[in-house]
mmCIF file of C-alpha atoms in Angstrom:
data_model
loop_
_atom_site.group_PDB
_atom_site.id
_atom_site.type_symbol
_atom_site.label_atom_id
_atom_site.label_comp_id
_atom_site.label_asym_id
_atom_site.label_seq_id
_atom_site.Cartn_x
_atom_site.Cartn_y
_atom_site.Cartn_z
ATOM 1 C CA ILE D 12 25.007 -84.401 82.931
ATOM 2 C CA TYR D 13 23.240 -84.020 86.313
ATOM 3 C CA PRO D 14 21.720 -87.599 86.336
ATOM 4 C CA LEU D 15 25.205 -88.971 85.445
ATOM 5 C CA VAL D 16 26.927 -87.092 88.234
ATOM 6 C CA SER D 17 24.160 -87.946 90.741
ATOM 7 C CA THR D 18 24.424 -91.632 89.860
ATOM 8 C CA ILE D 19 28.190 -91.709 90.338
ATOM 9 C CA TYR D 20 27.662 -89.912 93.644
ATOM 10 C CA LEU D 21 25.064 -92.542 94.763
ATOM 11 C CA SER D 22 27.474 -95.360 93.759
ATOM 12 C CA VAL D 23 29.948 -94.470 96.471
ATOM 13 C CA MET D 24 27.298 -94.080 99.219
ATOM 14 C CA ASN D 25 25.561 -96.647 101.354
ATOM 15 C CA ALA D 26 22.015 -98.120 100.686
ATOM 16 C CA ASP D 27 20.157 -95.007 101.823
ATOM 17 C CA SER D 28 22.800 -92.533 100.725
ATOM 18 C CA THR D 29 23.639 -91.324 104.214
ATOM 19 C CA ARG D 30 27.223 -92.617 104.500
ATOM 20 C CA PHE D 31 30.246 -92.653 102.201
ATOM 21 C CA VAL D 32 31.443 -96.258 101.536
ATOM 22 C CA GLY D 33 33.985 -95.699 98.722
ATOM 23 C CA LEU D 34 34.364 -98.578 96.263
ATOM 24 C CA ASP D 35 32.433 -101.128 98.413
ATOM 25 C CA ASN D 36 29.446 -101.105 96.083
ATOM 26 C CA PHE D 37 31.652 -101.887 93.125
ATOM 27 C CA GLY D 38 33.137 -104.762 95.084
ATOM 28 C CA PHE D 39 29.637 -106.101 95.407
ATOM 29 C CA VAL D 40 29.154 -105.756 91.651
ATOM 30 C CA PHE D 41 32.026 -108.124 90.893
ATOM 31 C CA THR D 42 31.936 -110.494 93.922
ATOM 32 C CA ASN D 43 28.268 -111.113 94.562
ATOM 33 C CA PRO D 44 27.139 -114.516 93.154
ATOM 34 C CA GLN D 45 23.971 -113.169 91.707
ATOM 35 C CA MET D 46 25.763 -110.345 89.963
ATOM 36 C CA GLN D 47 28.385 -112.786 88.561
ATOM 37 C CA SER D 48 25.556 -114.886 87.128
ATOM 38 C CA ALA D 49 24.018 -111.797 85.568
ATOM 39 C CA ILE D 50 27.291 -110.667 84.060
ATOM 40 C CA ALA D 51 27.848 -114.223 82.646
ATOM 41 C CA ASN D 52 24.416 -114.119 81.079
ATOM 42 C CA ASN D 53 25.111 -110.778 79.437
ATOM 43 C CA ILE D 54 28.322 -112.345 78.010
ATOM 44 C CA LEU D 55 26.224 -115.301 76.745
ATOM 45 C CA TRP D 56 23.861 -112.780 75.072
ATOM 46 C CA ILE D 57 26.829 -111.065 73.352
ATOM 47 C CA ILE D 58 28.214 -114.407 72.245
ATOM 48 C CA LEU D 59 24.991 -115.765 70.748
ATOM 49 C CA PHE D 60 22.594 -112.866 70.096
ATOM 50 C CA VAL D 61 25.014 -110.582 68.216
ATOM 51 C CA PRO D 62 26.428 -113.063 65.555
ATOM 52 C CA ILE D 63 23.029 -114.727 64.969
ATOM 53 C CA THR D 64 21.190 -111.408 64.339
ATOM 54 C CA VAL D 65 23.989 -109.977 62.122
ATOM 55 C CA VAL D 66 24.480 -113.212 60.071
ATOM 56 C CA LEU D 67 20.767 -113.768 59.586
ATOM 57 C CA GLY D 68 20.185 -110.140 58.710
ATOM 58 C CA LEU D 69 23.093 -110.349 56.182
ATOM 59 C CA LEU D 70 21.781 -113.619 54.647
ATOM 60 C CA ILE D 71 18.200 -112.333 54.193
ATOM 61 C CA ALA D 72 19.437 -109.069 52.749
ATOM 62 C CA VAL D 73 21.687 -110.772 50.283
ATOM 63 C CA PHE D 74 19.150 -113.367 49.180
ATOM 64 C CA THR D 75 16.268 -110.976 48.823
ATOM 65 C CA ASP D 76 18.253 -108.111 47.241
ATOM 66 C CA ARG D 77 16.518 -107.066 43.966
ATOM 67 C CA ALA D 78 14.334 -110.145 44.072
ATOM 68 C CA PRO D 79 10.630 -109.700 43.046
ATOM 69 C CA TYR D 80 9.471 -110.654 46.567
ATOM 70 C CA GLU D 81 11.966 -108.338 48.295
ATOM 71 C CA ARG D 82 9.451 -105.854 49.735
ATOM 72 C CA VAL D 83 7.198 -108.565 51.111
ATOM 73 C CA VAL D 84 10.013 -110.498 52.845
ATOM 74 C CA LYS D 85 11.507 -107.364 54.289
ATOM 75 C CA ALA D 86 8.134 -106.057 55.518
ATOM 76 C CA VAL D 87 7.478 -109.405 57.249
ATOM 77 C CA MET D 88 10.911 -109.632 58.764
ATOM 78 C CA PHE D 89 10.852 -105.994 59.964
ATOM 79 C CA LEU D 90 7.370 -106.259 61.488
ATOM 80 C CA PRO D 91 8.432 -107.677 64.930
ATOM 81 C CA LEU D 92 10.509 -104.528 65.606
ATOM 82 C CA ALA D 93 7.368 -102.435 65.357
ATOM 83 C CA ILE D 94 6.057 -104.254 68.434
ATOM 84 C CA SER D 95 7.138 -103.030 71.786
ATOM 85 C CA PHE D 96 9.553 -105.205 73.766
ATOM 86 C CA VAL D 97 6.925 -105.695 76.504
ATOM 87 C CA ALA D 98 4.217 -106.754 74.014
ATOM 88 C CA ALA D 99 6.806 -109.098 72.401
ATOM 89 C CA GLY D 100 7.546 -110.655 75.788
ATOM 90 C CA VAL D 101 3.797 -111.191 76.387
ATOM 91 C CA ILE D 102 3.487 -112.851 73.045
ATOM 92 C CA TRP D 103 6.328 -115.172 73.579
ATOM 93 C CA LYS D 104 5.109 -115.987 77.130
ATOM 94 C CA PHE D 105 2.127 -117.581 75.481
ATOM 95 C CA MET D 106 4.349 -119.282 72.885
ATOM 96 C CA TYR D 107 6.529 -120.780 75.630
ATOM 97 C CA ASP D 108 3.681 -121.608 78.041
ATOM 98 C CA TYR D 109 3.980 -125.004 79.861
ATOM 99 C CA ARG D 110 1.402 -127.302 81.236
ATOM 100 C CA PRO D 111 2.133 -130.624 83.010
ATOM 101 C CA PRO D 112 2.153 -133.839 80.968
ATOM 102 C CA GLY D 113 -1.393 -135.003 80.186
ATOM 103 C CA ALA D 114 -2.854 -131.534 80.416
ATOM 104 C CA PRO D 115 -3.921 -129.595 77.266
ATOM 105 C CA GLN D 116 -0.959 -127.553 76.162
ATOM 106 C CA THR D 117 -1.845 -123.846 75.733
ATOM 107 C CA GLY D 118 1.690 -122.913 74.700
ATOM 108 C CA THR D 119 2.195 -122.907 70.937
ATOM 109 C CA LEU D 120 5.572 -124.606 71.055
ATOM 110 C CA ASN D 121 4.553 -127.440 73.319
ATOM 111 C CA ALA D 122 1.328 -127.968 71.352
ATOM 112 C CA LEU D 123 3.372 -128.162 68.209
ATOM 113 C CA LEU D 124 5.900 -130.415 69.771
ATOM 114 C CA LEU D 125 3.285 -132.885 71.009
ATOM 115 C CA GLY D 126 1.362 -132.623 67.709
ATOM 116 C CA LEU D 127 4.451 -133.721 65.759
ATOM 117 C CA PHE D 128 5.798 -136.204 68.385
ATOM 118 C CA PRO D 129 2.874 -137.551 70.529
ATOM 119 C CA ASP D 130 5.260 -139.465 72.837
ATOM 120 C CA ALA D 131 7.323 -136.382 73.592
ATOM 121 C CA GLN D 132 7.155 -134.607 76.969
ATOM 122 C CA PRO D 133 6.173 -130.843 77.058
ATOM 123 C CA GLN D 134 9.167 -128.608 77.861
ATOM 124 C CA ALA D 135 9.270 -125.845 80.540
ATOM 125 C CA TRP D 136 11.211 -123.597 78.234
ATOM 126 C CA LEU D 137 11.499 -120.680 80.594
ATOM 127 C CA ILE D 138 12.204 -122.656 83.724
ATOM 128 C CA ASN D 139 14.699 -125.265 82.528
ATOM 129 C CA PRO D 140 18.226 -123.861 82.926
ATOM 130 C CA ALA D 141 19.281 -125.699 79.818
ATOM 131 C CA THR D 142 16.796 -123.769 77.602
ATOM 132 C CA ASN D 143 15.617 -120.573 79.347
ATOM 133 C CA ASN D 144 18.427 -118.189 78.415
ATOM 134 C CA LEU D 145 18.409 -119.563 74.861
ATOM 135 C CA ALA D 146 14.629 -119.042 74.696
ATOM 136 C CA LEU D 147 15.000 -115.427 75.791
ATOM 137 C CA ILE D 148 17.881 -114.783 73.268
ATOM 138 C CA PHE D 149 15.694 -116.243 70.519
ATOM 139 C CA VAL D 150 12.952 -113.637 71.241
ATOM 140 C CA ALA D 151 15.437 -110.877 70.993
ATOM 141 C CA VAL D 152 16.763 -112.418 67.692
ATOM 142 C CA TRP D 153 13.260 -112.576 66.388
ATOM 143 C CA MET D 154 12.866 -108.818 67.015
ATOM 144 C CA PHE D 155 16.249 -107.566 65.858
ATOM 145 C CA VAL D 156 16.939 -109.598 62.659
ATOM 146 C CA GLY D 157 14.600 -107.280 60.690
ATOM 147 C CA PHE D 158 16.587 -104.213 61.924
ATOM 148 C CA CYS D 159 19.907 -105.751 60.860
ATOM 149 C CA MET D 160 18.423 -106.848 57.519
ATOM 150 C CA VAL D 161 17.157 -103.262 56.676
ATOM 151 C CA ILE D 162 20.479 -101.590 57.612
ATOM 152 C CA ILE D 163 22.572 -104.173 55.728
ATOM 153 C CA SER D 164 20.166 -104.032 52.784
ATOM 154 C CA SER D 165 20.672 -100.309 52.620
ATOM 155 C CA GLY D 166 24.453 -100.864 52.505
ATOM 156 C CA LEU D 167 24.055 -103.361 49.701
ATOM 157 C CA LYS D 168 22.024 -101.029 47.561
ATOM 158 C CA GLY D 169 24.772 -98.303 48.088
ATOM 159 C CA ILE D 170 27.397 -100.629 46.257
ATOM 160 C CA PRO D 171 27.690 -99.422 42.639
ATOM 161 C CA ASP D 172 26.487 -101.967 40.082
ATOM 162 C CA GLU D 173 29.442 -101.086 37.944
ATOM 163 C CA LEU D 174 31.908 -102.558 40.466
ATOM 164 C CA LEU D 175 30.010 -105.881 40.545
ATOM 165 C CA GLU D 176 29.686 -105.976 36.789
ATOM 166 C CA ALA D 177 33.463 -105.256 36.386
ATOM 167 C CA ALA D 178 34.220 -108.148 38.657
ATOM 168 C CA ARG D 179 32.094 -110.478 36.649
ATOM 169 C CA VAL D 180 33.697 -109.342 33.405
ATOM 170 C CA ASP D 181 37.074 -110.091 34.954
ATOM 171 C CA GLY D 182 35.991 -113.601 35.471
ATOM 172 C CA ALA D 183 34.821 -113.627 39.162
ATOM 173 C CA ASN D 184 32.009 -115.952 40.032
ATOM 174 C CA ASP D 185 29.232 -115.120 42.448
ATOM 175 C CA ARG D 186 31.049 -116.427 45.484
ATOM 176 C CA GLN D 187 34.235 -114.493 44.666
ATOM 177 C CA THR D 188 32.261 -111.362 43.850
ATOM 178 C CA PHE D 189 30.496 -111.516 47.243
ATOM 179 C CA PHE D 190 33.668 -112.225 49.302
ATOM 180 C CA TYR D 191 36.089 -109.994 47.522
ATOM 181 C CA VAL D 192 33.931 -107.107 46.304
ATOM 182 C CA THR D 193 30.696 -107.007 48.321
ATOM 183 C CA MET D 194 31.929 -107.845 51.721
ATOM 184 C CA PRO D 195 34.844 -105.247 51.901
ATOM 185 C CA LEU D 196 32.530 -102.550 50.693
ATOM 186 C CA LEU D 197 29.933 -103.663 53.262
ATOM 187 C CA LYS D 198 32.331 -103.802 56.145
ATOM 188 C CA PRO D 199 31.505 -100.242 57.602
ATOM 189 C CA THR D 200 27.776 -101.111 57.540
ATOM 190 C CA LEU D 201 28.452 -104.507 59.220
ATOM 191 C CA THR D 202 30.555 -102.816 61.857
ATOM 192 C CA VAL D 203 27.869 -100.392 62.764
ATOM 193 C CA VAL D 204 25.176 -103.107 62.891
ATOM 194 C CA THR D 205 27.399 -105.358 65.042
ATOM 195 C CA ILE D 206 28.199 -102.639 67.532
ATOM 196 C CA THR D 207 24.588 -101.630 67.819
ATOM 197 C CA MET D 208 23.741 -105.249 68.547
ATOM 198 C CA ILE D 209 26.455 -105.421 71.246
ATOM 199 C CA ILE D 210 24.906 -102.341 72.931
ATOM 200 C CA SER D 211 21.425 -103.945 72.778
ATOM 201 C CA ALA D 212 22.829 -107.149 74.380
ATOM 202 C CA LEU D 213 24.527 -105.300 77.138
ATOM 203 C CA LYS D 214 21.494 -103.259 78.123
ATOM 204 C CA VAL D 215 18.771 -105.965 77.591
ATOM 205 C CA PHE D 216 15.997 -105.714 80.162
ATOM 206 C CA ASP D 217 12.434 -105.720 78.886
ATOM 207 C CA VAL D 218 12.364 -109.254 77.360
ATOM 208 C CA VAL D 219 13.947 -110.842 80.418
ATOM 209 C CA TYR D 220 11.796 -108.881 82.873
ATOM 210 C CA VAL D 221 8.476 -109.832 81.200
ATOM 211 C CA LEU D 222 9.288 -113.471 80.521
ATOM 212 C CA THR D 223 11.132 -114.610 83.622
ATOM 213 C CA ASN D 224 11.809 -111.496 85.839
ATOM 214 C CA GLY D 225 15.337 -112.843 85.971
ATOM 215 C CA ASN D 226 14.334 -116.071 87.763
ATOM 216 C CA TYR D 227 15.771 -119.453 87.130
ATOM 217 C CA ASN D 228 19.254 -118.155 86.511
ATOM 218 C CA THR D 229 18.295 -115.719 83.706
ATOM 219 C CA ASP D 230 19.172 -112.432 85.444
ATOM 220 C CA VAL D 231 21.090 -109.891 83.381
ATOM 221 C CA ILE D 232 22.768 -106.639 84.518
ATOM 222 C CA GLY D 233 19.675 -104.640 83.779
ATOM 223 C CA THR D 234 17.269 -106.745 85.851
ATOM 224 C CA ARG D 235 19.777 -106.987 88.732
ATOM 225 C CA MET D 236 19.967 -103.138 88.731
ATOM 226 C CA TYR D 237 16.196 -102.916 88.817
ATOM 227 C CA LYS D 238 15.893 -105.475 91.718
ATOM 228 C CA GLU D 239 18.570 -103.745 93.811
ATOM 229 C CA LEU D 240 16.785 -100.433 93.408
ATOM 230 C CA PHE D 241 13.131 -101.353 93.632
ATOM 231 C CA SER D 242 13.196 -104.647 95.573
ATOM 232 C CA SER D 243 16.174 -104.303 97.937
ATOM 233 C CA ARG D 244 15.948 -100.481 98.047
ATOM 234 C CA ASP D 245 19.743 -100.298 97.864
ATOM 235 C CA PHE D 246 20.546 -97.131 95.999
ATOM 236 C CA GLY D 247 24.286 -97.668 96.298
ATOM 237 C CA HIS D 248 24.326 -101.083 94.775
ATOM 238 C CA ALA D 249 21.903 -100.051 91.970
ATOM 239 C CA ALA D 250 23.920 -96.914 91.115
ATOM 240 C CA ALA D 251 27.237 -98.908 91.092
ATOM 241 C CA ILE D 252 25.699 -101.464 88.643
ATOM 242 C CA ALA D 253 24.522 -98.542 86.544
ATOM 243 C CA VAL D 254 27.951 -97.046 86.413
ATOM 244 C CA VAL D 255 29.571 -100.349 85.536
ATOM 245 C CA LEU D 256 27.050 -100.870 82.749
ATOM 246 C CA LEU D 257 27.825 -97.305 81.501
ATOM 247 C CA VAL D 258 31.532 -98.013 81.493
ATOM 248 C CA ALA D 259 31.026 -101.248 79.601
ATOM 249 C CA ILE D 260 28.787 -99.594 76.974
ATOM 250 C CA LEU D 261 30.855 -96.393 76.565
ATOM 251 C CA PRO D 262 33.663 -97.788 74.449
ATOM 252 C CA VAL D 263 31.207 -99.555 72.227
ATOM 253 C CA MET D 264 29.224 -96.280 71.775
ATOM 254 C CA ILE D 265 32.423 -94.396 70.886
ATOM 255 C CA ALA D 266 33.382 -97.017 68.333
ATOM 256 C CA ASN D 267 29.890 -96.864 66.923
ATOM 257 C CA THR D 268 30.078 -93.070 66.599
ATOM 258 C CA ARG D 269 33.435 -93.364 64.793
ATOM 259 C CA SER D 270 31.961 -96.020 62.431
ATOM 260 C CA TYR D 271 29.136 -93.671 61.587
ATOM 261 C CA ARG D 272 31.598 -90.825 60.892
ATOM 262 C CA ALA D 273 33.758 -93.043 58.753
ATOM 263 C CA GLN D 274 30.720 -94.138 56.700
ATOM 264 C CA ASP D 275 29.629 -90.577 56.369
ATOM 265 C CA ASN D 276 33.095 -89.606 55.018
ATOM 266 C CA ARG D 277 32.732 -92.195 52.356
#
């Protein structure tokens, strides 16, 4: 409780915490152009990262459920989550590496691009504003799809076979069984996974910090908070950003807790 109260206290003080400034720091959070860009990027993360990870996790879980190769596929898909976020960032920094046209391409993606299309130009994936945020989101998707798959797969295995067999006996085909039997029973699990991914998108930091440090219009709320604290040494601004992030995540966490309880009651 003390760190929370202390952060709220700092959020209404000036940069060096010597003078009360009221809500000025919160005004900075919502009016500063860099903060507005960071908030917009977090919204982009939620719009793209959340549905992609949940849908891919669902598809992999469904198509590998009870298949002979199930364990192998799930082990391979879950493996990236065993890597730390910093290590994943370093790995993908090499994957996205860019060299000028004519120079040997040390980045895996550019080497592959030029290998398949010799006349193509190497891409600065992490510098180009049209691709850099998408490239960062892809790294997070690569890491979290396995997590979604494992949780959803657990929910699938909790569905009684008798219900599926009864639906087929009543004449339902595979598509109808999936949408009218499996999906309704899987809804609590999907809700928990979706909310967890929203929280991950809101508090993303490591991948962005390692790959771009928030440069080239890739800042998110987490990296802006870090820069205000350690680069600008403005405790008030950093604390206000932290409080705003907490307020944004708190309702999602409450919803997540309720979903867990609802699932346990089942």
